[in-house]
Phi, psi and omega in degrees: 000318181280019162255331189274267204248108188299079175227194190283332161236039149294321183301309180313314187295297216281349172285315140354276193296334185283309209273349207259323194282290177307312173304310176297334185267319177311291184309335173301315242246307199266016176255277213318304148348259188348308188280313152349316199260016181089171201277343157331304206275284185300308176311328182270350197258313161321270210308309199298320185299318188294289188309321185264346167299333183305313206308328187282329154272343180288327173297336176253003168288276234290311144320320185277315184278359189270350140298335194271282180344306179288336178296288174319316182288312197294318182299334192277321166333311176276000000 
């Protein structure tokens, strides 16, 4: 999609999608540290993941809809 139309929000989605893959690898990554460090460690390493796992999907809503929006003005445009 970001190669036929290059904007802010195709970029925003592909960026979305870049970050929800790095977050899932991270959290794999920073649960496995955690747990090594007790179950404290790991209970605080959740909650911070769960709250910060949202930002990549709310960031790729917001790319679909300001794709969507820009979809719409043009079809009507025309």
């Amino acid at each position: 999609m970001l190669i036929k139309q290059k904007n802010s929000a195709t970029i925003l989605m592909l960026t979305a999608s870049i970050l929800t893959l790095l977050f899932s690898v991270g959290s794999i990554i920073w649960n496995r540290i955690a747990a090594y460090n007790g179950a404290e460690s790991l209970v605080q390493a959740t909650k911070i993941i769960s709250i910060l796992g949202a930002i990549p999907y709310i960031l790729f809503a917001l790319g679909l809809l300001l794709f969507a929006v820009r979809h719409l003005r043009k079809s009507t445009a025309v």
